[in-house]
Every structure is written in structure tokens, then in C-alpha cells.
Amino acid sequence: MPAQTQGLHHVTAIGGAPQRNIDFYITGLGLRLVKKTVNFDSPGTYHLYYGDDAGRPGSLMTFFPWPGVHQGRVGAGQSTTTAFSVPAGSLGWWKGHFADLGVDSVVSTQSSDEERLSLRDPDGLQLDLVASNVVDPRDPWDSASVPAEFAVRGQHSSVLTVRDAAGTARTLTEHLGLQLISETPDRQRFSAGPGGAGHIVDVVADPRAELGLTAGGTVHHIAFRVPDGATQALWRSQLVDQGYQVTEILDRQYFTSIYFREPGGVLFEIATDTPGFDIDEPLLELGRGLKLPPWLEPNREQIEHAVVPVTLPHENNPDLTESDDR
């Protein structure tokens, strides 16, 4: 039997000004910056990881923030909406919260089981907050700007837009182990593992959609969870046997990764749950310092001069007195 993902690991998008990105996702969305590092393939820019208190898989949203980046185009071959899980009955609070920040948002009801608040981040990335009548048991990050009773519980789902859904559906079911759980003429919903928030992928088929252009305000890739490196290596072998062009296993310091494109054009990653974000700084200090992998550490001075200085809101590390380390 092919390996089966446990659900979503993270979503990685491209943003603009790093400070604006930090302010929105910490103060606006109420997430915690759990790691401030750099793009290992282009170390002149940050790689910022947001999530719950420890950055657990399934809670993570990450960004490559390039100052002055050109605006991308949302379209076919992309993950076009990233949704976060929030408690039932909380969308009124969230709408008021975003209004106070000058962010427009719209409430829409897709079904009797699920209500959504749709908005865009400062770079135009499409985000949804999903309030479901199924309780999400995950503990939130209790920040100063978003009380725990309303806070994000983690990823809810990702929407993939493709011109032809057949190949994408086959990849999700036959090669990633998801199950088709609902279907309409233009949308299919797939679920991994136990199902529910953090395990859902929606596929929208639009044969007339313009191809997406990956740049500012778009998703670069979505990542699925795998428990460990041994399972990942097995999975890579299976995908190669099925004809996918899969990268070698890459060390991302906090997990290892493989990447490939599914037939609809969306870039997929399979990432391990381990070792996690506390391997190079204590839990209380997550996100404060600029962390580099060993192979980039000799270039620290050059990298520190290349990235834009940023300041973290105090709520990111509330038990510490200093919060502005680079």
C-alpha cells in the first residue's frame, strides 16, 4: 500500500516587506513566529515560520518575504486559498478585529456545517477563517491580540485550482492516501488521516482559468505530513516509481523535505514531523534570533547585512523582556 499522509504540514507563500508580514500574522492573525531563518536556496531573504506555541505540524504558515517583490497572479496550478480553523461562533469577533485593523473581510456560509470569513493579507494572499460545528481539539496560541477563545487552532484546509481535476484527484487519492469525501460539479473535497480541520484539501476545476504566476501574494507550495525520515524515503521511492519527478531528500533543519509537481501543476512537498523548531532555541525564545543552518553559519555576517532588520511584537515572547533581536 502507498504511504499515506497524516494531513497538512504547512503552506509556504511569497510576501513583500518582512515587517509588515510579521505585524499582520502576529498581531492580526494571532499566530506566533516560531522561527526566523533564511531561504536556504536564497539566503539574502528571510524564511519566516508562524504557527502555534511550538510550531507543530499542521499549524504552520511560512513566508519568503522579498521587499519590493512583483505581484503574482492567482490562477490554475496553484493553491489559491489557505484556510485556518477557528471556533464556532467566533467569526463576528474576527470581523470586528480585522475592521479595527483596517482589513476588509466578508462572511460567507458554504453549508450548514461550515462558515467562512474571507480576507486578504497585506500582499493580497487569499485567506479564510473557517468556523465549523465540529470542534477542533488543538490548543491555540493565546496571544495578547487574539484571546484563546477566538484564536486560530491551526490549518483548516487548502484550495487547489486546476484546469483538469482528474490527475490531481488521482495523485491525492492513489499516491498521497487521501479519500474523496464530497463532490459538486466544480469542487471535490479530499481528507487525510482522521479527517477534520488540518486534513482537508479542496480541488476546484476551472478549465478556463489563467495559469497562475508565482510571486507576491501567492502560495509557493503546500506540504503534507509524514512522521519520519524512513517513511519519507519509502514514499519518495514509490513516487519515483509512479513517474513523478521528485527531488532528493533536502535538509530544512527543522524537518526534511521532498518536492514534486502534481499533474495540475501545484507544487507539493512532503515534510517530516521531526525534529521540530526547538532544536536550536528554547521554546520561550522561539522566533527571536536569526537562526542559520550549520552550512550557512560561516556566512552569518554577510547574511545579517543582507536581510532587512525587523522587530517582533512583545506578545511573541511574552515571558521575556527583550523582543527586538534580529
XYZ file of C-alpha atoms in Angstrom:
326
model
C 0.000 0.000 0.000
C 1.314 3.521 -0.810
C 2.361 5.701 2.102
C -0.431 7.875 3.468
C -0.084 11.427 4.695
C -1.323 12.359 8.165
C -2.576 15.717 6.885
C -1.261 19.186 6.154
C 2.188 20.121 7.455
C 2.480 23.741 6.277
C 1.777 26.205 3.496
C 4.532 28.437 2.131
C 3.737 31.728 0.389
C 5.600 34.716 -1.018
C 5.236 38.088 0.656
C 6.677 41.573 0.465
C 8.002 43.743 3.304
C 9.084 41.446 6.187
C 7.999 43.801 8.984
C 4.531 44.204 7.503
C 4.275 40.433 7.209
C 5.317 39.936 10.824
C 2.892 42.549 12.135
C -0.075 41.074 10.264
C 0.466 37.423 11.134
C 1.358 38.020 14.785
C -0.942 40.924 15.683
C -3.610 40.449 13.032
C -3.976 36.683 12.782
C -2.679 35.951 16.270
C -0.051 33.393 15.284
C 3.393 33.018 16.838
C 6.602 33.494 14.882
C 8.352 30.253 15.769
C 11.400 30.564 13.536
C 13.236 33.413 11.865
C 15.702 31.935 9.420
C 16.541 32.463 5.748
C 15.618 30.878 2.472
C 18.301 28.192 2.302
C 18.333 28.448 -1.506
C 18.480 32.264 -1.486
C 19.855 33.344 1.902
C 19.509 37.057 1.214
C 15.857 36.845 2.254
C 14.104 35.558 5.348
C 12.102 32.405 5.736
C 9.527 33.162 8.448
C 7.532 30.385 10.139
C 4.298 31.094 12.033
C 2.186 28.637 13.998
C 1.055 27.641 17.463
C 3.235 27.976 20.562
C 5.702 25.297 19.385
C 5.146 25.363 15.621
C 3.532 21.942 15.492
C 2.950 20.432 12.041
C -0.493 21.373 10.827
C -0.387 24.796 12.477
C 2.261 26.311 10.208
C 2.186 29.108 7.651
C 5.552 30.181 6.266
C 6.758 33.031 4.065
C 9.578 34.100 1.838
C 9.207 37.903 2.230
C 11.026 39.787 -0.545
C 10.872 43.589 -0.188
C 9.594 45.092 -3.429
C 8.513 41.745 -4.872
C 6.377 41.906 -8.011
C 2.729 40.995 -7.578
C 1.872 37.457 -8.617
C -1.209 36.182 -10.388
C -3.547 33.722 -8.722
C -4.698 31.021 -11.083
C -4.560 27.445 -12.255
C -1.735 25.293 -10.959
C -1.700 26.917 -7.526
C -3.043 26.622 -4.038
C -5.386 29.611 -4.249
C -6.865 29.844 -0.738
C -5.344 28.993 2.627
C -7.871 28.393 5.396
C -7.366 28.404 9.162
C -9.590 26.740 11.750
C -11.296 28.930 14.376
C -14.004 28.096 16.937
C -17.675 28.079 16.014
C -19.325 31.399 16.769
C -16.075 33.388 16.585
C -16.387 34.997 13.151
C -18.220 38.054 14.477
C -15.295 38.773 16.786
C -12.828 38.234 13.945
C -14.708 40.559 11.608
C -14.611 43.314 14.214
C -10.941 42.631 14.929
C -9.982 42.972 11.281
C -12.153 46.073 10.875
C -10.191 47.685 13.705
C -7.001 46.908 11.744
C -8.431 48.361 8.517
C -8.712 44.929 6.864
C -11.837 44.192 4.833
C -13.444 40.795 5.365
C -16.611 39.065 4.183
C -18.585 36.324 5.933
C -19.964 33.607 3.671
C -21.772 30.390 4.526
C -20.893 27.396 2.363
C -23.030 24.867 4.198
C -24.912 24.364 7.417
C -21.757 22.807 8.857
C -19.216 25.473 7.939
C -18.994 29.267 7.946
C -16.128 31.249 6.433
C -14.615 34.706 6.832
C -12.639 35.656 3.721
C -9.932 38.324 3.611
C -6.575 39.149 2.063
C -3.278 39.721 3.809
C -1.266 42.922 3.087
C 0.259 41.329 -0.033
C -3.082 40.147 -1.409
C -2.867 36.497 -0.332
C -6.328 34.938 -0.048
C -7.074 33.681 3.479
C -10.185 32.153 5.005
C -11.074 31.599 8.637
C -13.338 28.554 8.917
C -15.708 28.055 11.829
C -17.051 24.509 11.824
C -19.614 22.823 14.026
C -17.026 20.053 14.540
C -14.831 21.010 17.494
C -11.135 21.366 16.645
C -9.307 19.880 19.676
C -5.972 21.568 19.022
C -4.772 24.137 21.560
C -4.296 27.675 20.225
C -1.522 30.184 20.807
C -3.023 32.547 23.396
C -1.691 35.912 22.239
C -2.283 39.407 23.555
C -4.079 40.450 20.367
C -6.301 37.362 19.916
C -7.753 35.705 23.043
C -7.647 31.912 23.149
C -11.444 31.608 22.969
C -11.350 33.025 19.417
C -7.853 32.033 18.322
C -6.692 30.055 15.306
C -6.355 26.337 16.056
C -4.165 25.608 13.046
C -4.553 24.955 9.351
C -8.040 24.014 8.233
C -7.623 23.317 4.500
C -6.102 24.405 1.212
C -7.912 25.030 -2.051
C -6.137 23.876 -5.208
C -7.253 25.395 -8.518
C -6.510 23.344 -11.625
C -7.835 23.222 -15.177
C -8.480 19.483 -15.081
C -9.081 17.827 -11.725
C -8.658 14.212 -12.821
C -4.886 13.965 -12.474
C -4.828 15.975 -9.244
C -7.515 13.761 -7.733
C -5.592 10.649 -8.710
C -2.419 11.968 -7.065
C -4.246 12.834 -3.862
C -6.035 9.508 -3.561
C -3.755 6.919 -5.139
C -0.359 8.381 -4.211
C -0.936 10.501 -1.090
C -3.612 8.364 0.528
C -6.418 10.937 0.860
C -10.080 9.998 0.457
C -12.730 11.783 -1.591
C -15.423 12.762 0.931
C -17.691 15.141 -1.012
C -18.190 16.384 -4.552
C -20.046 19.061 -6.530
C -19.823 19.753 -10.274
C -16.801 22.041 -9.864
C -15.317 21.125 -6.455
C -14.082 17.981 -4.757
C -13.123 17.686 -1.084
C -10.463 15.219 -0.001
C -9.494 14.256 3.525
C -6.370 12.696 5.031
C -5.960 10.521 8.106
C -8.669 11.051 10.716
C -10.235 13.924 8.755
C -11.399 17.285 10.036
C -9.503 20.558 10.248
C -5.873 20.269 9.207
C -6.555 17.268 6.977
C -8.613 18.757 4.135
C -7.771 19.626 0.528
C -10.378 21.109 -1.816
C -9.827 20.840 -5.572
C -11.578 23.353 -7.827
C -11.686 22.577 -11.545
C -11.760 25.605 -13.848
C -10.796 24.773 -17.446
C -10.826 28.479 -18.373
C -8.600 29.643 -15.523
C -5.486 31.577 -16.452
C -2.277 29.946 -15.307
C -1.055 31.326 -12.024
C 2.180 33.311 -11.745
C 4.094 32.622 -8.547
C 5.234 35.920 -6.997
C 3.999 38.263 -4.268
C 0.646 37.352 -2.740
C 0.618 33.759 -3.975
C 1.282 30.353 -2.453
C 4.591 28.764 -3.435
C 3.756 25.224 -2.269
C 1.761 23.181 0.199
C 3.329 20.497 2.368
C 1.893 17.227 3.637
C 2.939 15.473 6.834
C 4.963 12.297 7.180
C 6.091 11.036 10.606
C 9.787 10.400 9.993
C 12.639 10.147 7.511
C 12.310 6.417 6.928
C 8.692 6.773 5.820
C 9.635 9.759 3.687
C 12.372 7.796 1.900
C 9.935 4.961 1.191
C 7.375 7.407 -0.092
C 9.916 9.070 -2.366
C 10.779 5.713 -3.894
C 7.098 4.974 -4.524
C 6.525 8.365 -6.156
C 9.531 7.945 -8.434
C 8.236 4.517 -9.444
C 4.935 6.177 -10.379
C 6.735 8.559 -12.749
C 6.905 11.733 -10.655
C 9.982 13.959 -10.860
C 10.878 14.076 -7.169
C 13.746 15.995 -5.576
C 16.306 14.349 -3.368
C 15.591 14.495 0.367
C 16.535 18.028 1.450
C 17.551 19.080 4.957
C 15.389 22.005 6.093
C 16.925 21.895 9.591
C 13.568 21.580 11.389
C 12.308 18.810 9.089
C 13.402 17.118 5.881
C 11.553 17.551 2.601
C 10.926 16.216 -0.859
C 9.141 18.170 -3.615
C 7.262 17.292 -6.789
C 4.534 18.746 -9.015
C 1.205 17.025 -9.335
C -0.416 16.817 -12.802
C -2.400 20.045 -12.312
C 0.818 21.990 -11.728
C 0.660 22.567 -7.949
C 3.989 22.149 -6.164
C 3.702 19.590 -3.357
C 6.128 18.984 -0.510
C 6.252 16.039 1.850
C 7.801 17.114 5.167
C 8.682 15.175 8.305
C 7.178 15.964 11.714
C 10.617 15.847 13.289
C 12.929 17.203 14.639
C 10.907 20.404 15.250
C 11.628 24.062 15.958
C 13.145 23.848 19.441
C 16.383 22.168 18.352
C 18.295 25.469 18.225
C 16.475 27.774 20.682
C 14.284 27.271 23.770
C 10.501 27.236 23.467
C 10.164 30.589 25.244
C 12.570 32.223 22.808
C 11.243 30.848 19.528
C 11.480 33.391 16.732
C 13.724 35.907 18.476
C 17.124 35.261 16.910
C 18.147 34.791 13.304
C 18.842 31.070 13.078
C 21.052 29.618 10.370
C 21.834 26.009 9.476
C 25.432 24.877 10.025
C 26.348 25.207 6.347
C 25.308 28.897 6.310
C 26.710 29.844 9.727
C 30.151 30.825 8.298
C 28.327 33.468 6.230
C 26.344 34.919 9.155
C 27.820 38.425 8.988
C 27.118 38.725 5.274
C 23.587 37.357 5.673
C 22.760 39.661 8.588
C 23.745 42.642 6.463
C 21.643 41.404 3.549
C 18.310 40.879 5.363
C 16.103 43.751 6.473
C 16.096 44.397 10.256
C 12.769 43.536 11.870
C 11.174 43.917 15.294
C 8.878 41.370 16.909
C 5.791 42.430 18.864
C 6.288 41.708 22.565
C 3.409 39.220 22.512
C 5.538 36.774 20.511
C 7.745 36.132 23.571
C 5.660 37.451 26.476
C 7.825 35.950 29.222
C 10.960 37.747 28.031
C 11.845 41.397 28.384
C 13.606 41.865 25.052
C 11.825 41.239 21.764
C 13.784 43.054 19.088
C 16.692 40.707 18.365
C 17.449 40.345 14.693
